[in-house]
Amino acid sequence: MRNRFWSQCLVIMAALIGAGQPAAAQSFIEGSFDPAIPTLTATVGHAPGARITSPDQTYAYLKALAEAAPDRARLVQYAVSWEGRPLYYLVLSAPANMAKLDAIRADMATIAAGRPGNGTAMPVTWLAYGVHGNEISSTDAALMTAYHLLAATDDARAAKIMANTIVVVDPMQNPDGRARFVNNFLASTGITPAADRQAAEHDEPWPSGRVNHYMFDLNRDWFTLSQPETRGKVAAIRQWNPVVVVDLHEMGGDETYFFSPAAQPFNPNLSAAQIRSYELIGRYNAAAFDARGEPYFTREVYDLFYPGYGDTWNAHQGAIGSTYEQGSARGLVFARRDGTELTYADGITNHFTASLATAAAVADNPARFLSDFAAYRSGNASGSAGRGTYVIDLSKRRWNAERLGRRLAEQGITVLRREGSASVCGKAYPAGYLAVPQAQPAARLVKSLLDRDTPLPPDFLAEQERRRSVDLPHELYDVTAWSVGPMAGVDVALCNAAVSGDAMSADAPIAAKAEGAGSFGIAVPWTDSGQARLVALALREGIDGRVTDRAFTTAGRDFPRGTVVFPSGSNSPDKMARLAELARDVGAHTVALENGWVDNGPNLGSEHFVRLTMPRVAVAWDDGVSQLSAGALRYVLEQRLGLPVTPIRTSRLGRADLSDYDVVLVPEGDPSSVLGDGGLRAIRSYVQRGGVLVAIGESLETFSSGDNPLLAVKREAALGREPAGGDDDKAALAEAVAIGNDAEYREAIKDQQALPDTLPGALLNVVGEPDHFLSAGYDNGAVVLATGTQIFTPLDRANGINVLRFAAAGNLIASGYVWDENRRQLAYKPYLMAQPQGRGLVIGFAHDPSARAYLEGLDLMIANAVMVAPSRVR
């Protein structure tokens, strides 16, 4: 950083370790400090910024602070990570406020419910750090912020923050990722920190500390709620209803500091009052950074559009949700390209500065922030954001619809449930419905999640198209579509009236649906994620089942293709009883069959029924594949469907005994260089001998290239451009061309071998081949997420089948924004492909069906590829 005073302080503090250093050296502001409040050095043995504080050291210091000042601090555990690490937040305020803390929180809950408070409430400022475990400086800044607020004795600003507000410090949102980073960093360091960006200590191995145990980006999980860290955090925030939420991050080491106001686009569901408060807080931060001579930027890069971020999700709840970004040293010191060095202490100092400035903005304007929050919530409850009702049909993807309702309720959204046949707004709901009123305190979050489309601002879109016309990259930071109904595979309709029902609880179990009578067997219709989970759990327990690739009718009841029948004749009474127990636990739909006679379609002994066995699944792991894709695939298979997965490092695949596995998954990425010729030969041999290979996204290129590809497709160049290759004569003269106008010039300088322009992310419609087992459960097509640049040529009939393809251009877009040339080029291109090879099968997904684990509507597709395909191949 430009101001070197703070780095000099670091040197002094490091020298004072173990030498009775004064408490003042533990803060980044000069002043007097209460000696009764323990310092970081006294507790864990290093000064702030001298080392990277580990998760265990963080816990120790949090506990020391809380024990030293019980009248001003309360430590609360709110979650446990996958690897068993606790997640805490620390509540800070003046003794008088802490004495009535429960009453303050209760009154904030009343205000959040859209009702007038009793005057007890105080504004809550929530400061969250380290959601990405390798963005390291924020956690130490959290500890220094807590220390300063508790220990400073002559800082009027700190005293005002404690007197006028409640501050909640969430210092480490991703302890598993931070532990991974710290361990890798310590293993790489020598006798002195290396500033060289090429040094191992700055070059993390796979997976990086950014992600949690299942390799999720926790800053994209806020409305998906797939990870325990997120679920605990959302529950905690809902208990406190903060008026300001700041998520403190790191970015590239050559950058300075970012704070709000955010870049465009803003989500249209944000209010004008919120936008004004972003400006207010931004000015507080600017004054604090200006006073220290620190550079910063605003209104660039980091937008407020996608509601899965920590900032935007909280903004939809009425808070002023912000992302702050600090250039990262990714260690203790980092050599920047401009010739300066960035230290770990610099990052801590800047995050500490922004934390106090933000808290001060609230403390100086408590009435404003509290009244704006109250007006937001009460206005929503009164119908300012709409008075209609979203109605979710329980007759389609029942289990997914029930799960979606509970996930919405977990976010504080009112969800009503109606059992049995009903009619709403002229539409029949034979199995009942879920109803989500628009007029409720969380109305704007409701709209953002359940509207079919959230439009981008027209002026922003016009600017992006202008940029693209002059060969500049677009400025969209994330996906443009996230409508949770289509992503869950359920039907959501907006009814312009109030709809009745009973309130749904987020933790209510999904009720099983057992129908029919008879002792021949149990049928599990292939209709939703719960059905797939039941089948997987049954197979794990050795219960014998058979799956059909044709629909059938028996006793007047229709069963779709993909239905699994568990016959009593091949299962003991104990196993059949266990199957019923599993169905109740899952909340699945089962039908008892009286006999094996069918009125239409195949009988159980037909070749259209094959015996299912528990698949042995391996996934390519490590360099060459995306950690996000590998983690999401493993999560969906293990945690949602119940199928164990064995990770095998990509570099080992060439010498691994793949015959031990029925399915090998290769996630999104570019594994070719890591696999090498040996790995590719091993995978080819595995497939030829009867294995199932499932390749995702850009990994398809690895298996579709060469003279004898496993998958006979090609990646397409951009529409109107030539694919790579051509004349190798470097000395050949170019054809003479006259350029007559600006349009011809632009055409002349375009990359003639360019890939399609990057698709930020949109939900697109696909349609299926009804005679292939991989499309079972998708007779009416599906909605998928498409991102990136990959578009593949269709398989011809001689080689395989395009099981699911993108819809025609006019019906392609389900939600979001797609560049027009991408829309035209994607039409009719394959999404899911299958090609027999020897005795095996290659399955290719053009885009990841497990992305972020928020496409539950595609779970049956994944189950078809992983659980059913091995039996079909066999």
mmCIF file with all atom_site columns, N, CA, C and O in Angstrom, residues 44-67:
data_model
loop_
_atom_site.group_PDB
_atom_site.id
_atom_site.type_symbol
_atom_site.label_atom_id
_atom_site.label_alt_id
_atom_site.label_comp_id
_atom_site.label_asym_id
_atom_site.label_entity_id
_atom_site.label_seq_id
_atom_site.pdbx_PDB_ins_code
_atom_site.Cartn_x
_atom_site.Cartn_y
_atom_site.Cartn_z
_atom_site.occupancy
_atom_site.B_iso_or_equiv
_atom_site.pdbx_formal_charge
_atom_site.auth_seq_id
_atom_site.auth_comp_id
_atom_site.auth_asym_id
_atom_site.auth_atom_id
_atom_site.pdbx_PDB_model_num
ATOM 1  N N  . VAL A 1 44 ? -2.362  -15.904 21.343 1.00 0.00 ? 44 VAL A N  1
ATOM 2  C CA . VAL A 1 44 ? -1.945  -16.930 20.370 1.00 0.00 ? 44 VAL A CA 1
ATOM 3  C C  . VAL A 1 44 ? -0.460  -16.858 20.027 1.00 0.00 ? 44 VAL A C  1
ATOM 4  O O  . VAL A 1 44 ? 0.051   -17.736 19.333 1.00 0.00 ? 44 VAL A O  1
ATOM 5  N N  . GLY A 1 45 ? 0.234   -15.789 20.444 1.00 0.00 ? 45 GLY A N  1
ATOM 6  C CA . GLY A 1 45 ? 1.673   -15.751 20.281 1.00 0.00 ? 45 GLY A CA 1
ATOM 7  C C  . GLY A 1 45 ? 2.200   -14.993 19.093 1.00 0.00 ? 45 GLY A C  1
ATOM 8  O O  . GLY A 1 45 ? 3.392   -15.025 18.817 1.00 0.00 ? 45 GLY A O  1
ATOM 9  N N  . HIS A 1 46 ? 1.351   -14.308 18.364 1.00 0.00 ? 46 HIS A N  1
ATOM 10 C CA . HIS A 1 46 ? 1.864   -13.448 17.288 1.00 0.00 ? 46 HIS A CA 1
ATOM 11 C C  . HIS A 1 46 ? 1.034   -12.172 17.206 1.00 0.00 ? 46 HIS A C  1
ATOM 12 O O  . HIS A 1 46 ? -0.136  -12.148 17.567 1.00 0.00 ? 46 HIS A O  1
ATOM 13 N N  . ALA A 1 47 ? 1.692   -11.122 16.734 1.00 0.00 ? 47 ALA A N  1
ATOM 14 C CA . ALA A 1 47 ? 1.045   -9.818  16.616 1.00 0.00 ? 47 ALA A CA 1
ATOM 15 C C  . ALA A 1 47 ? 0.156   -9.767  15.382 1.00 0.00 ? 47 ALA A C  1
ATOM 16 O O  . ALA A 1 47 ? 0.313   -10.567 14.452 1.00 0.00 ? 47 ALA A O  1
ATOM 17 N N  . PRO A 1 48 ? -0.785  -8.835  15.340 1.00 0.00 ? 48 PRO A N  1
ATOM 18 C CA . PRO A 1 48 ? -1.651  -8.715  14.164 1.00 0.00 ? 48 PRO A CA 1
ATOM 19 C C  . PRO A 1 48 ? -0.835  -8.472  12.897 1.00 0.00 ? 48 PRO A C  1
ATOM 20 O O  . PRO A 1 48 ? -0.036  -7.546  12.830 1.00 0.00 ? 48 PRO A O  1
ATOM 21 N N  . GLY A 1 49 ? -1.038  -9.309  11.903 1.00 0.00 ? 49 GLY A N  1
ATOM 22 C CA . GLY A 1 49 ? -0.342  -9.149  10.632 1.00 0.00 ? 49 GLY A CA 1
ATOM 23 C C  . GLY A 1 49 ? 0.997   -9.831  10.561 1.00 0.00 ? 49 GLY A C  1
ATOM 24 O O  . GLY A 1 49 ? 1.569   -9.950  9.473  1.00 0.00 ? 49 GLY A O  1
ATOM 25 N N  . ALA A 1 50 ? 1.541   -10.293 11.701 1.00 0.00 ? 50 ALA A N  1
ATOM 26 C CA . ALA A 1 50 ? 2.848   -10.944 11.684 1.00 0.00 ? 50 ALA A CA 1
ATOM 27 C C  . ALA A 1 50 ? 2.752   -12.359 11.142 1.00 0.00 ? 50 ALA A C  1
ATOM 28 O O  . ALA A 1 50 ? 3.694   -12.863 10.536 1.00 0.00 ? 50 ALA A O  1
ATOM 29 N N  . ARG A 1 51 ? 1.627   -13.012 11.400 1.00 0.00 ? 51 ARG A N  1
ATOM 30 C CA . ARG A 1 51 ? 1.361   -14.336 10.867 1.00 0.00 ? 51 ARG A CA 1
ATOM 31 C C  . ARG A 1 51 ? -0.107  -14.404 10.463 1.00 0.00 ? 51 ARG A C  1
ATOM 32 O O  . ARG A 1 51 ? -0.903  -13.550 10.833 1.00 0.00 ? 51 ARG A O  1
ATOM 33 N N  . ILE A 1 52 ? -0.431  -15.459 9.727  1.00 0.00 ? 52 ILE A N  1
ATOM 34 C CA . ILE A 1 52 ? -1.825  -15.680 9.343  1.00 0.00 ? 52 ILE A CA 1
ATOM 35 C C  . ILE A 1 52 ? -2.483  -16.492 10.447 1.00 0.00 ? 52 ILE A C  1
ATOM 36 O O  . ILE A 1 52 ? -2.088  -17.629 10.711 1.00 0.00 ? 52 ILE A O  1
ATOM 37 N N  . THR A 1 53 ? -3.444  -15.909 11.102 1.00 0.00 ? 53 THR A N  1
ATOM 38 C CA . THR A 1 53 ? -4.082  -16.559 12.237 1.00 0.00 ? 53 THR A CA 1
ATOM 39 C C  . THR A 1 53 ? -4.899  -17.755 11.768 1.00 0.00 ? 53 THR A C  1
ATOM 40 O O  . THR A 1 53 ? -5.742  -17.637 10.886 1.00 0.00 ? 53 THR A O  1
ATOM 41 N N  . SER A 1 54 ? -4.659  -18.908 12.355 1.00 0.00 ? 54 SER A N  1
ATOM 42 C CA . SER A 1 54 ? -5.328  -20.144 11.961 1.00 0.00 ? 54 SER A CA 1
ATOM 43 C C  . SER A 1 54 ? -6.733  -20.195 12.547 1.00 0.00 ? 54 SER A C  1
ATOM 44 O O  . SER A 1 54 ? -7.080  -19.415 13.455 1.00 0.00 ? 54 SER A O  1
ATOM 45 N N  . PRO A 1 55 ? -7.580  -21.123 12.065 1.00 0.00 ? 55 PRO A N  1
ATOM 46 C CA . PRO A 1 55 ? -8.906  -21.252 12.671 1.00 0.00 ? 55 PRO A CA 1
ATOM 47 C C  . PRO A 1 55 ? -8.869  -21.523 14.165 1.00 0.00 ? 55 PRO A C  1
ATOM 48 O O  . PRO A 1 55 ? -9.611  -20.893 14.924 1.00 0.00 ? 55 PRO A O  1
ATOM 49 N N  . ASP A 1 56 ? -8.012  -22.433 14.616 1.00 0.00 ? 56 ASP A N  1
ATOM 50 C CA . ASP A 1 56 ? -7.958  -22.726 16.050 1.00 0.00 ? 56 ASP A CA 1
ATOM 51 C C  . ASP A 1 56 ? -7.516  -21.509 16.854 1.00 0.00 ? 56 ASP A C  1
ATOM 52 O O  . ASP A 1 56 ? -8.033  -21.250 17.952 1.00 0.00 ? 56 ASP A O  1
ATOM 53 N N  . GLN A 1 57 ? -6.565  -20.746 16.339 1.00 0.00 ? 57 GLN A N  1
ATOM 54 C CA . GLN A 1 57 ? -6.139  -19.525 17.024 1.00 0.00 ? 57 GLN A CA 1
ATOM 55 C C  . GLN A 1 57 ? -7.250  -18.484 17.030 1.00 0.00 ? 57 GLN A C  1
ATOM 56 O O  . GLN A 1 57 ? -7.425  -17.751 18.016 1.00 0.00 ? 57 GLN A O  1
ATOM 57 N N  . THR A 1 58 ? -8.011  -18.438 15.939 1.00 0.00 ? 58 THR A N  1
ATOM 58 C CA . THR A 1 58 ? -9.153  -17.519 15.880 1.00 0.00 ? 58 THR A CA 1
ATOM 59 C C  . THR A 1 58 ? -10.163 -17.855 16.968 1.00 0.00 ? 58 THR A C  1
ATOM 60 O O  . THR A 1 58 ? -10.659 -16.971 17.686 1.00 0.00 ? 58 THR A O  1
ATOM 61 N N  . TYR A 1 59 ? -10.486 -19.155 17.095 1.00 0.00 ? 59 TYR A N  1
ATOM 62 C CA . TYR A 1 59 ? -11.433 -19.562 18.146 1.00 0.00 ? 59 TYR A CA 1
ATOM 63 C C  . TYR A 1 59 ? -10.908 -19.171 19.531 1.00 0.00 ? 59 TYR A C  1
ATOM 64 O O  . TYR A 1 59 ? -11.660 -18.652 20.369 1.00 0.00 ? 59 TYR A O  1
ATOM 65 N N  . ALA A 1 60 ? -9.631  -19.423 19.751 1.00 0.00 ? 60 ALA A N  1
ATOM 66 C CA . ALA A 1 60 ? -9.055  -19.135 21.063 1.00 0.00 ? 60 ALA A CA 1
ATOM 67 C C  . ALA A 1 60 ? -9.163  -17.653 21.397 1.00 0.00 ? 60 ALA A C  1
ATOM 68 O O  . ALA A 1 60 ? -9.494  -17.283 22.543 1.00 0.00 ? 60 ALA A O  1
ATOM 69 N N  . TYR A 1 61 ? -8.905  -16.803 20.407 1.00 0.00 ? 61 TYR A N  1
ATOM 70 C CA . TYR A 1 61 ? -8.940  -15.369 20.682 1.00 0.00 ? 61 TYR A CA 1
ATOM 71 C C  . TYR A 1 61 ? -10.372 -14.876 20.867 1.00 0.00 ? 61 TYR A C  1
ATOM 72 O O  . TYR A 1 61 ? -10.631 -14.027 21.735 1.00 0.00 ? 61 TYR A O  1
ATOM 73 N N  . LEU A 1 62 ? -11.295 -15.388 20.081 1.00 0.00 ? 62 LEU A N  1
ATOM 74 C CA . LEU A 1 62 ? -12.701 -15.009 20.263 1.00 0.00 ? 62 LEU A CA 1
ATOM 75 C C  . LEU A 1 62 ? -13.164 -15.340 21.684 1.00 0.00 ? 62 LEU A C  1
ATOM 76 O O  . LEU A 1 62 ? -13.823 -14.537 22.349 1.00 0.00 ? 62 LEU A O  1
ATOM 77 N N  . LYS A 1 63 ? -12.811 -16.527 22.142 1.00 0.00 ? 63 LYS A N  1
ATOM 78 C CA . LYS A 1 63 ? -13.223 -16.942 23.482 1.00 0.00 ? 63 LYS A CA 1
ATOM 79 C C  . LYS A 1 63 ? -12.563 -16.074 24.550 1.00 0.00 ? 63 LYS A C  1
ATOM 80 O O  . LYS A 1 63 ? -13.197 -15.711 25.551 1.00 0.00 ? 63 LYS A O  1
ATOM 81 N N  . ALA A 1 64 ? -11.312 -15.708 24.310 1.00 0.00 ? 64 ALA A N  1
ATOM 82 C CA . ALA A 1 64 ? -10.613 -14.856 25.277 1.00 0.00 ? 64 ALA A CA 1
ATOM 83 C C  . ALA A 1 64 ? -11.275 -13.482 25.366 1.00 0.00 ? 64 ALA A C  1
ATOM 84 O O  . ALA A 1 64 ? -11.429 -12.921 26.471 1.00 0.00 ? 64 ALA A O  1
ATOM 85 N N  . LEU A 1 65 ? -11.656 -12.921 24.238 1.00 0.00 ? 65 LEU A N  1
ATOM 86 C CA . LEU A 1 65 ? -12.328 -11.618 24.242 1.00 0.00 ? 65 LEU A CA 1
ATOM 87 C C  . LEU A 1 65 ? -13.661 -11.697 24.979 1.00 0.00 ? 65 LEU A C  1
ATOM 88 O O  . LEU A 1 65 ? -13.999 -10.827 25.804 1.00 0.00 ? 65 LEU A O  1
ATOM 89 N N  . ALA A 1 66 ? -14.450 -12.733 24.658 1.00 0.00 ? 66 ALA A N  1
ATOM 90 C CA . ALA A 1 66 ? -15.768 -12.861 25.283 1.00 0.00 ? 66 ALA A CA 1
ATOM 91 C C  . ALA A 1 66 ? -15.647 -13.061 26.793 1.00 0.00 ? 66 ALA A C  1
ATOM 92 O O  . ALA A 1 66 ? -16.443 -12.516 27.570 1.00 0.00 ? 66 ALA A O  1
ATOM 93 N N  . GLU A 1 67 ? -14.660 -13.827 27.222 1.00 0.00 ? 67 GLU A N  1
ATOM 94 C CA . GLU A 1 67 ? -14.482 -14.066 28.655 1.00 0.00 ? 67 GLU A CA 1
ATOM 95 C C  . GLU A 1 67 ? -13.979 -12.825 29.384 1.00 0.00 ? 67 GLU A C  1
ATOM 96 O O  . GLU A 1 67 ? -14.321 -12.605 30.553 1.00 0.00 ? 67 GLU A O  1
#
